[in-house]
XYZ file of C-alpha atoms in Angstrom:
375
model
C 207.728 -60.216 -65.783
C 210.625 -58.062 -67.885
C 213.338 -56.048 -66.576
C 211.609 -53.185 -64.727
C 212.277 -49.308 -64.964
C 212.535 -46.950 -60.880
C 209.319 -45.701 -61.567
C 207.268 -49.400 -62.548
C 209.057 -51.079 -59.786
C 208.075 -47.808 -57.097
C 203.864 -48.182 -58.443
C 203.969 -52.189 -58.290
C 205.392 -51.590 -55.441
C 202.565 -49.404 -53.742
C 200.063 -50.790 -55.822
C 197.007 -51.690 -53.674
C 198.193 -50.716 -50.578
C 196.406 -48.932 -48.226
C 199.520 -46.730 -46.845
C 202.833 -46.412 -46.234
C 204.829 -44.714 -43.653
C 209.056 -43.466 -44.623
C 208.859 -44.336 -48.381
C 211.478 -42.335 -49.411
C 213.335 -45.603 -47.525
C 212.216 -47.383 -50.198
C 212.572 -44.921 -53.030
C 216.084 -43.690 -52.491
C 217.416 -47.478 -51.931
C 216.090 -47.962 -56.098
C 216.902 -44.755 -57.355
C 220.361 -46.034 -56.296
C 220.052 -48.569 -58.715
C 219.804 -51.744 -55.461
C 216.970 -54.046 -53.837
C 215.152 -53.226 -51.134
C 215.104 -55.715 -48.328
C 211.714 -56.783 -46.946
C 210.423 -58.772 -44.767
C 206.829 -59.899 -43.883
C 206.008 -62.260 -40.385
C 203.231 -65.020 -39.554
C 202.775 -66.496 -36.372
C 202.289 -69.761 -37.359
C 199.309 -70.850 -35.867
C 195.670 -71.322 -37.920
C 195.561 -73.455 -41.391
C 196.524 -70.253 -43.998
C 193.813 -70.190 -46.400
C 192.499 -67.999 -49.545
C 192.895 -64.818 -46.808
C 196.421 -65.332 -47.698
C 196.427 -64.254 -50.715
C 195.736 -60.698 -50.064
C 199.222 -61.364 -48.288
C 200.740 -63.558 -50.745
C 199.824 -61.686 -53.867
C 201.285 -58.560 -52.253
C 204.532 -60.325 -51.860
C 204.613 -61.313 -55.500
C 204.777 -58.321 -56.438
C 207.409 -57.074 -53.986
C 209.640 -60.012 -55.115
C 208.434 -58.909 -59.451
C 209.624 -55.679 -58.326
C 212.888 -56.693 -57.376
C 212.771 -56.873 -53.565
C 214.377 -59.467 -51.246
C 210.999 -60.612 -49.400
C 212.221 -62.736 -45.633
C 209.304 -64.463 -44.501
C 209.284 -64.689 -41.051
C 207.417 -67.858 -39.611
C 207.231 -66.920 -36.571
C 207.065 -69.414 -33.797
C 207.488 -68.127 -30.948
C 205.191 -65.227 -31.972
C 202.552 -68.314 -31.764
C 203.083 -69.175 -28.772
C 203.524 -66.307 -26.614
C 199.938 -64.936 -28.535
C 197.091 -66.374 -25.983
C 198.676 -70.055 -26.363
C 197.224 -70.045 -29.952
C 199.831 -72.929 -31.273
C 200.586 -76.208 -28.686
C 204.178 -75.351 -28.113
C 204.474 -79.680 -29.870
C 202.468 -78.272 -32.937
C 204.503 -75.564 -34.093
C 207.379 -77.332 -35.005
C 205.427 -78.888 -38.233
C 202.870 -75.948 -39.014
C 206.074 -74.317 -39.273
C 207.390 -76.640 -42.341
C 203.816 -76.605 -42.871
C 203.336 -72.608 -43.888
C 206.850 -73.551 -45.260
C 204.959 -75.699 -47.713
C 202.346 -73.614 -48.349
C 203.154 -70.102 -48.283
C 206.417 -71.786 -51.497
C 203.146 -72.580 -53.371
C 200.778 -69.605 -53.509
C 203.641 -67.790 -54.459
C 205.035 -70.131 -57.332
C 200.948 -69.980 -58.348
C 200.994 -66.791 -58.835
C 203.832 -66.962 -61.834
C 207.090 -65.554 -59.329
C 210.486 -66.399 -59.199
C 211.242 -67.285 -55.893
C 214.790 -67.628 -56.000
C 214.725 -64.097 -53.420
C 212.790 -65.196 -51.102
C 214.011 -66.470 -47.730
C 212.252 -68.705 -44.466
C 213.412 -68.129 -41.637
C 212.071 -69.638 -37.963
C 212.029 -66.888 -35.367
C 213.490 -69.410 -32.773
C 217.018 -68.931 -35.023
C 217.954 -65.767 -33.426
C 215.186 -64.774 -31.113
C 216.922 -67.306 -28.310
C 220.623 -65.326 -28.798
C 221.880 -63.304 -25.214
C 222.274 -60.171 -28.107
C 217.920 -60.304 -29.276
C 217.075 -61.258 -25.041
C 219.147 -58.109 -24.075
C 217.755 -55.571 -26.630
C 214.430 -57.673 -25.242
C 215.290 -56.233 -21.378
C 216.606 -53.251 -22.457
C 212.785 -51.799 -24.746
C 210.962 -52.715 -21.243
C 213.190 -50.466 -19.157
C 211.869 -47.908 -21.413
C 207.928 -48.968 -23.004
C 205.539 -48.532 -20.185
C 202.876 -51.277 -19.617
C 200.505 -48.703 -21.568
C 202.669 -48.583 -24.881
C 203.307 -52.139 -25.043
C 199.330 -52.983 -24.543
C 198.386 -49.977 -27.064
C 201.063 -51.540 -29.816
C 198.860 -55.067 -29.974
C 195.828 -53.829 -29.139
C 194.776 -54.872 -32.943
C 196.809 -58.011 -33.452
C 197.243 -59.419 -29.833
C 194.493 -60.937 -27.449
C 193.795 -58.365 -24.889
C 191.824 -59.595 -21.607
C 191.571 -58.126 -18.322
C 194.206 -59.814 -16.691
C 195.921 -61.364 -19.842
C 199.059 -63.195 -19.270
C 202.747 -61.634 -19.918
C 203.835 -62.821 -23.246
C 201.095 -59.729 -24.410
C 203.673 -57.572 -23.693
C 206.554 -58.822 -25.014
C 204.849 -59.605 -28.376
C 204.817 -56.552 -30.300
C 208.924 -56.146 -28.561
C 209.722 -58.994 -30.381
C 208.372 -58.055 -33.118
C 209.431 -54.355 -33.396
C 212.938 -56.032 -32.978
C 212.572 -58.342 -36.172
C 213.159 -55.226 -38.035
C 216.831 -55.351 -36.901
C 217.642 -58.769 -36.244
C 216.165 -59.501 -39.740
C 217.903 -56.294 -41.400
C 215.679 -55.484 -43.288
C 214.988 -52.160 -45.128
C 210.903 -52.632 -44.819
C 208.228 -54.608 -42.961
C 205.038 -55.399 -44.610
C 202.349 -56.319 -42.609
C 198.230 -55.264 -42.430
C 196.562 -52.024 -41.411
C 195.455 -53.748 -38.576
C 199.653 -53.635 -37.518
C 199.906 -49.543 -38.037
C 199.780 -48.792 -34.604
C 203.001 -51.527 -34.223
C 204.816 -49.952 -36.811
C 204.560 -46.392 -35.330
C 206.064 -48.577 -32.381
C 208.529 -49.184 -34.111
C 209.282 -45.555 -35.733
C 209.506 -44.757 -31.777
C 210.914 -47.409 -30.352
C 214.354 -48.871 -32.298
C 215.584 -45.164 -31.966
C 215.568 -45.483 -28.345
C 218.485 -48.363 -28.913
C 220.527 -46.321 -31.554
C 219.420 -48.761 -34.415
C 217.962 -46.845 -38.283
C 214.143 -46.306 -38.476
C 212.110 -48.896 -41.634
C 209.911 -48.304 -44.146
C 206.758 -49.499 -43.400
C 204.129 -50.594 -46.235
C 200.334 -51.972 -45.722
C 198.013 -53.827 -47.318
C 194.263 -53.002 -46.162
C 192.021 -54.493 -44.721
C 190.293 -56.987 -46.952
C 186.571 -58.307 -46.236
C 186.218 -61.530 -45.958
C 183.636 -63.457 -48.463
C 180.498 -62.873 -45.339
C 181.509 -59.563 -45.132
C 183.824 -59.660 -41.891
C 187.620 -61.581 -41.798
C 188.042 -64.218 -43.065
C 188.441 -66.808 -39.931
C 191.112 -70.270 -39.661
C 188.587 -71.073 -36.691
C 185.304 -70.441 -38.744
C 185.244 -72.841 -42.156
C 181.874 -71.086 -43.395
C 183.549 -67.867 -43.421
C 186.820 -68.948 -45.373
C 187.727 -71.236 -48.524
C 190.764 -73.330 -47.870
C 193.778 -73.883 -50.081
C 192.891 -77.221 -50.370
C 189.280 -77.108 -50.700
C 188.135 -79.175 -54.860
C 186.361 -77.184 -56.652
C 182.965 -77.667 -56.812
C 183.246 -76.859 -52.501
C 185.145 -73.596 -53.792
C 182.211 -73.032 -56.215
C 179.652 -73.679 -53.024
C 181.073 -71.329 -50.696
C 182.332 -68.322 -53.263
C 177.529 -69.164 -54.402
C 177.342 -68.420 -50.408
C 179.100 -65.587 -50.317
C 177.993 -61.990 -49.354
C 177.322 -60.064 -52.091
C 174.774 -57.129 -52.443
C 173.379 -56.116 -56.034
C 174.937 -52.366 -56.837
C 176.983 -52.723 -53.509
C 180.227 -52.011 -53.810
C 181.117 -51.208 -50.071
C 182.016 -54.308 -47.630
C 181.845 -56.913 -50.710
C 184.270 -59.548 -50.219
C 183.861 -60.745 -53.509
C 184.431 -57.628 -55.371
C 187.753 -56.974 -52.994
C 188.420 -60.653 -53.526
C 189.255 -59.465 -57.748
C 190.760 -56.075 -56.510
C 193.456 -57.681 -54.104
C 193.911 -60.734 -55.670
C 192.457 -62.019 -58.990
C 192.987 -58.770 -60.779
C 196.886 -58.473 -60.160
C 197.752 -62.093 -59.990
C 196.613 -62.372 -63.928
C 199.283 -58.814 -63.656
C 201.386 -61.029 -62.669
C 201.024 -63.783 -64.849
C 201.255 -61.691 -68.021
C 198.243 -60.259 -68.881
C 196.183 -57.904 -66.213
C 192.427 -59.743 -67.220
C 188.836 -60.979 -65.352
C 186.866 -62.240 -67.478
C 183.120 -63.100 -66.676
C 181.040 -65.286 -69.032
C 178.367 -64.534 -70.297
C 176.821 -67.664 -72.842
C 173.504 -68.151 -70.691
C 172.337 -64.924 -72.187
C 173.496 -65.281 -75.968
C 176.084 -62.228 -74.584
C 179.323 -60.920 -75.253
C 181.728 -62.278 -72.069
C 182.534 -59.065 -69.725
C 186.202 -58.211 -70.204
C 187.919 -55.917 -67.076
C 191.364 -53.961 -66.353
C 190.730 -52.547 -63.931
C 188.295 -52.359 -60.620
C 187.306 -49.163 -61.064
C 185.303 -50.338 -64.471
C 184.582 -53.642 -62.144
C 182.488 -50.977 -59.722
C 181.238 -49.139 -62.401
C 179.393 -52.066 -64.179
C 178.278 -53.208 -60.724
C 176.965 -50.426 -59.218
C 175.121 -49.986 -62.779
C 174.018 -53.409 -62.312
C 175.379 -54.748 -65.620
C 177.513 -56.468 -63.407
C 175.233 -58.830 -60.906
C 176.088 -61.305 -58.398
C 174.392 -63.898 -60.281
C 177.742 -63.153 -62.718
C 180.495 -62.049 -60.996
C 180.241 -65.744 -58.255
C 180.484 -68.149 -60.577
C 183.597 -66.356 -63.156
C 185.337 -65.981 -59.287
C 185.141 -69.018 -58.352
C 186.453 -69.924 -62.096
C 189.417 -67.876 -61.304
C 190.423 -68.954 -58.359
C 189.839 -72.876 -58.459
C 192.282 -72.270 -61.373
C 194.466 -70.204 -59.147
C 194.555 -73.178 -56.029
C 194.799 -75.739 -58.941
C 199.034 -75.587 -58.944
C 199.223 -75.309 -55.213
C 196.638 -78.300 -55.151
C 198.622 -79.874 -57.778
C 201.756 -79.724 -55.737
C 200.335 -80.991 -52.792
C 199.314 -83.730 -54.103
C 202.819 -84.426 -55.705
C 204.460 -83.605 -52.424
C 204.659 -87.069 -50.026
C 206.689 -84.752 -47.678
C 203.993 -82.165 -47.402
C 201.657 -84.531 -47.103
C 202.817 -85.644 -44.230
C 203.563 -82.556 -42.319
C 200.216 -81.496 -42.854
C 198.816 -85.050 -40.503
C 201.402 -83.439 -38.064
C 199.997 -80.056 -38.042
C 196.522 -80.098 -38.529
C 195.581 -83.462 -36.639
C 192.468 -83.899 -37.320
C 190.208 -84.526 -33.789
C 189.858 -87.541 -31.733
C 186.597 -89.544 -33.037
C 184.221 -89.275 -29.864
C 183.206 -92.739 -28.788
C 179.501 -93.361 -28.410
C 178.937 -94.167 -24.879
C 176.330 -97.186 -24.059
C 173.270 -96.258 -21.450
C 173.546 -98.792 -19.267
C 170.234 -99.912 -18.343
C 171.091 -101.058 -15.267
C 168.405 -102.995 -13.065
C 165.137 -101.564 -13.360
C 163.645 -103.926 -10.693
C 161.291 -106.500 -10.995
C 157.677 -103.927 -10.528
C 158.726 -102.039 -13.557
C 157.264 -104.240 -16.648
C 160.752 -105.321 -18.765
C 162.296 -106.354 -15.393
C 159.425 -108.831 -13.970
C 160.982 -112.243 -13.207
C 160.340 -114.753 -15.828
C 157.707 -117.599 -15.547
C 159.389 -121.074 -15.564
């Protein structure tokens, strides 16, 4: 994208956010002509899917706005969160995430020159960091730690102590990654509030926080790595993408909690803008009509409510646009034997179950099949 002015940079950072905290920190940095340093973290657990595009497009916008982006590959967090990722798989999954996130950002046409990956264990085992963990543990109550992690850490009546450490580590990451902003989903709001309250106890400065809304999945709920029917894999072939979009929940005339429209709003429209032309096109060849061309989600919502834009028109258009977005990612994957090998190590196929051969056993002479043969 061409060089942007101050107002344009701020507008790009703000676009599609659900909430911001301490946004004046960002405004002051940009007003001084500097580039804000921002981090987004992800626990390297489940295999990334198309739901990750919501965060990836926002990160691409941050890069386009001149921000310096650090992606935290949180391997220790992955292990702490109820042992979602076996420790022996974490190293391979870190590399898989590195390949995947880079390819997603490049697919929307932004430079990754100001993108840096940081492995959590590269600094989270240092003596200084561990000492700060101890210091925060002395200030923070069990209740406060549970409240901060309520939306992101699996809660149970008698959960492991690791669940209490998780939010403490994430708060400290802001300091040790030396950033001005932490970016995440609205589900992390309680943790971001905790960062504002906790860091000053150690004499550290406050950061700005920016939050994406929780975008509904294709079936109305959250896209989940563990539910194949609720997600589209980044490597799904075009016909599978089209089939899954076709099965998505998209009630006629209803825009609320409509995962298909939400995907256009938070992924496809802003991604097209990053590539040079904000536009979403809906073909109507079968009806012999001119295509519907949208530049804003408000236009789409109006037409959808009026039944001008129907689910039967919307879904094929979304499938076509998504397949175009996935194509460069899949080409990069096919061209990289290293990425393919990492994928097998990170997410090995489940072992095939051997069929048990039923032992007929000795049925005895009284059973018809067990009668002694006549000689």
